[in-house]
Amino acid sequence: MENNKQIFEFERPIYDLITRLEEMKAITSENQVDMSGAVAVLEKNILELKNNIYSNLNRWQKVQISRHTNRPYTLDYIEAITTEFTELFGDRQVKDDKAMVGGFARIGEYPVMIIGQQKGRDLKSRQFRNFGMPNPEGYRKALRLMRLAEKFGVPVITLIDTPGAYPGLEAEERGQGEAIARNLLEMSVLKTPVICVVIGEGASGGALGIGIGDKVYMLEHTWYSVISPESCSSILWRTWEKKELAAEALKLSAQDNLELGIIDGIIPEPLGGAHYDHQFVFNALKEQLLSDLDVLTKTDTPTLIQNRIEKFSKMGVVDYI
Amino acid sequence: MSWYKRISENILTPTSEKKEVPDGIWTQCPGCKTAISTKTIHKNAYVCTTCNHHLQIGSREYFEILFDENEFTEMDANMISADPLEFKDTKAYPDRLIDSIKKTKLKDAVRTAHGKSNGLDLVVVCMDFSFIGGSMGSVVGEKICNAVKFCIENRFPLLIISRSGGARMMEGALSLMQMAKISANLALLSQNGLPYISLMTDPTTGGVTASYAMLGDLNIAEPNALIGFAGPRVIKETIGQNLPEGFQRSEFLLEHGFLDFIIDRKDLKDKLSSLLKIMQKLPSGE
């Protein structure tokens, strides 16, 4: 916990107690006084406070956790849960998009094609990865890799983590809308199993562009919606300041999306979020993927596609007068 | 054709659809500011007779332009939006819906209908920008998917006329999923070998561009329509410089290879029949 420099305001009470605990321990060792009773009480209080705060996170707090810079990113997951990963580059048309990565690998004994948006951690790598915002080339590269997987009957796994598709001039010139649209259509009838997992931010079309799967999951403290809370605030409230209200209104958490029938399940994170214990989420994700690969690789392709289309066709709520 | 015969064929065009414009009413063209008789503009497919500016019109006008004698059968006419998120911004979503219904006399941002166009069977999906910016929520998704299914069952071609600001925020991720839902159903239409023509009109942006609007066998647009994924304001803020003249307009998309052609609204009906006949291998005289 102490290694995480980025502390959120709502975590402050926990860190205040931790500071007191450290002071107490320091006094104990310096002055040779026995404070073990008080230390135990404080440790118990800290744990209770953590449980209390982290199990009552509001939606905006979850959005903040989903963006924590010490969360594992796509390549971290790939390194941790796969073997024999070979990264494959380029869309074969324009260039290689650094905000979208992918390649062949194995998860357990299963050959897979694993694809995802990639963010950077420091200023330089963030710019290199374009903040995880793909251009059309990224979506076309992802589609190229999915088609390659389809050709050899290899299941596709996508890891979603993007603040949105890049809204740039060249992105428009090269057909950002068309690139995403094409992926939606092709993924819905891809003749191989597809599993999608939101590992951080699931912002709108940029996320959905690699998000059509037989199974779609979200990690516990991630968000997935039609728009970011900040942009929603700026459009509907005409100010950037109502992002907390917007996050609540959008019902964008993993729990909300499960209730709305948009995702198939939630993959648990350690107390406080994935950045507190990477190995915890690596294990949880790998376990979920292996159990789905067991089932999906045994399902015949027409059934797989029919179920996939039916699943998405059921999404939405309407009324009649 | 008698009224009863029309009922039995399930053609139920309400009287309110049939527009009678009295003489002596004038419309100012938003393009060239010329005052033109409203009747003249209507007869000219709502296109300015002076500067060829295409006025922003909705499903009533497009159905009138495309369906023979303005006769068509509307599908899902009683479908309205629910409020699955209990969404509230400065206004509660149900209140926003009621206001829009009152103001526009529409029930949501899309209408779907089938009928004859130059004697050919055609399913037309048409968005109405006047209803919450033509935004796509569950109703838009469900109506379009039902129209696609109807096309597959009857082996009819599909035309979707887009005019939308994108996905509807008030239905959150459910709106986003309509992009997936419609695209998946369009994949089925395509597998059935049925033609789908996507007509983009001013403006077509966001999640609509990033799904069905760009998935036509033919992607076509009216002249000078704004078409894009991100809106011009967002792009301008992102890149920190002014956008070039004509950026994201139909002509720009055509030059960059994303449109098959640009069509003048006055020529739309005949061009559609001609192409749909070729695509369905029907004789030209039919």
Coordinates of C-alpha atoms in Angstrom, one line a residue, chain A residues 133 140 165-170 172-182 184-186 188-189 202-208 212 224-227 231-232 234-237 240 245-246 249-251 257 260 262 305 308-309 312-321, chain B residues 76 78-82 84-90 96 107 138-139 142 149 167-181 183-188 191 209-211 214-216 227-230 233-235 237-239 243-244 247-248 252 256 258:
Chain A
M133 CA -6.5 6.3 -27.5
R140 CA -7.9 -2.2 -38.1
A165 CA -10.9 6.5 -29.6
Y166 CA -8.6 9.4 -30.5
P167 CA -10.6 12.5 -31.6
G168 CA -8.0 13.8 -34.0
L169 CA -8.0 15.4 -37.4
E170 CA -6.1 12.5 -39.1
E172 CA -11.3 11.5 -38.9
E173 CA -9.5 11.6 -42.3
R174 CA -8.8 7.9 -42.1
G175 CA -12.3 7.0 -41.0
Q176 CA -12.4 6.5 -37.2
G177 CA -16.1 5.8 -37.4
E178 CA -15.8 3.3 -40.2
A179 CA -13.0 1.5 -38.4
I180 CA -15.0 1.0 -35.2
A181 CA -18.2 0.2 -37.1
R182 CA -16.4 -2.5 -39.1
L184 CA -18.6 -4.3 -34.4
L185 CA -19.9 -6.1 -37.4
E186 CA -17.0 -8.4 -37.9
S188 CA -20.3 -10.2 -33.9
V189 CA -19.9 -13.0 -36.5
G202 CA -14.3 1.5 -21.0
A203 CA -15.1 4.7 -22.8
S204 CA -17.7 4.6 -25.4
G205 CA -17.2 3.5 -29.0
G206 CA -13.4 3.4 -28.5
A207 CA -13.9 0.6 -26.0
L208 CA -16.7 -1.2 -27.8
I212 CA -18.1 -7.7 -28.8
Y224 CA -17.9 1.2 -19.0
S225 CA -20.4 3.6 -20.5
V226 CA -21.5 5.7 -23.5
I227 CA -19.4 8.7 -22.5
S231 CA -17.7 14.9 -21.1
C232 CA -21.2 14.0 -19.9
S234 CA -19.8 19.3 -19.9
I235 CA -22.6 18.5 -22.4
L236 CA -25.6 18.1 -20.0
W237 CA -24.6 20.4 -17.2
W240 CA -16.8 20.1 -16.2
L245 CA -23.2 13.6 -10.5
A246 CA -22.7 12.4 -14.1
A249 CA -26.4 9.2 -13.4
L250 CA -24.6 7.1 -16.0
K251 CA -24.6 4.0 -13.8
N257 CA -23.5 -3.0 -16.0
L260 CA -28.3 -3.9 -16.8
I262 CA -24.5 -5.7 -20.4
I305 CA -22.2 -17.0 -33.2
R308 CA -23.4 -14.0 -29.4
I309 CA -25.8 -12.2 -31.7
F312 CA -26.4 -8.4 -27.8
S313 CA -29.9 -8.4 -29.5
K314 CA -31.5 -8.6 -26.0
M315 CA -29.8 -5.5 -24.7
G316 CA -32.0 -2.4 -24.3
V317 CA -35.2 -1.5 -22.5
V318 CA -38.2 -0.1 -24.3
D319 CA -41.9 0.7 -23.5
Y320 CA -45.1 0.7 -25.5
I321 CA -48.0 3.1 -25.4
Chain B
D76 CA -43.3 -0.3 -34.0
N78 CA -46.1 2.7 -30.5
M79 CA -42.6 2.0 -29.1
I80 CA -41.3 4.6 -26.7
S81 CA -38.3 5.0 -24.5
A82 CA -38.2 3.6 -21.0
P84 CA -33.9 2.1 -17.2
L85 CA -31.2 4.2 -15.5
E86 CA -33.7 6.6 -13.8
F87 CA -31.5 9.2 -15.3
K88 CA -31.5 12.8 -14.2
D89 CA -29.3 15.7 -15.2
T90 CA -30.7 19.2 -15.1
R96 CA -37.3 15.3 -21.3
K107 CA -42.4 9.2 -30.2
S138 CA -32.9 1.5 -26.9
V139 CA -35.8 2.5 -29.1
E142 CA -34.8 -2.1 -31.2
K149 CA -35.5 -8.8 -39.2
A167 CA -25.7 7.7 -28.8
R168 CA -28.1 8.9 -26.1
M169 CA -26.4 9.7 -22.8
M170 CA -29.6 9.2 -20.8
E171 CA -29.5 5.4 -21.3
G172 CA -25.8 5.1 -20.6
A173 CA -24.2 1.8 -21.6
L174 CA -27.5 0.5 -23.0
S175 CA -27.2 3.2 -25.7
L176 CA -23.7 2.1 -26.4
M177 CA -24.8 -1.5 -26.8
Q178 CA -27.3 -0.5 -29.5
M179 CA -24.3 0.0 -31.7
A180 CA -23.3 -3.6 -31.1
K181 CA -26.9 -4.9 -31.4
S183 CA -24.2 -4.0 -36.2
A184 CA -24.7 -7.7 -35.3
N185 CA -28.1 -7.7 -37.0
L186 CA -26.7 -5.9 -40.1
A187 CA -24.2 -8.7 -40.3
L188 CA -27.1 -11.2 -40.6
Q191 CA -25.2 -12.8 -44.8
T209 CA -21.3 7.0 -37.6
A210 CA -19.3 4.4 -35.7
S211 CA -21.9 1.7 -36.3
M214 CA -20.8 3.4 -42.0
L215 CA -21.9 -0.2 -42.6
G216 CA -23.9 0.1 -45.8
I227 CA -20.3 13.4 -41.0
G228 CA -17.8 12.3 -38.4
F229 CA -17.0 10.3 -35.4
A230 CA -15.8 13.1 -33.1
R233 CA -15.5 21.2 -31.4
V234 CA -13.9 18.2 -29.6
I235 CA -11.3 17.8 -32.4
E237 CA -9.9 21.3 -28.6
T238 CA -7.8 18.2 -28.9
I239 CA -5.5 19.4 -31.6
L243 CA -10.0 22.9 -38.7
P244 CA -9.6 23.1 -42.5
F247 CA -13.5 19.2 -42.9
Q248 CA -15.9 16.4 -42.2
F252 CA -14.3 15.6 -47.7
H256 CA -11.0 10.3 -48.5
F258 CA -15.5 6.7 -47.2

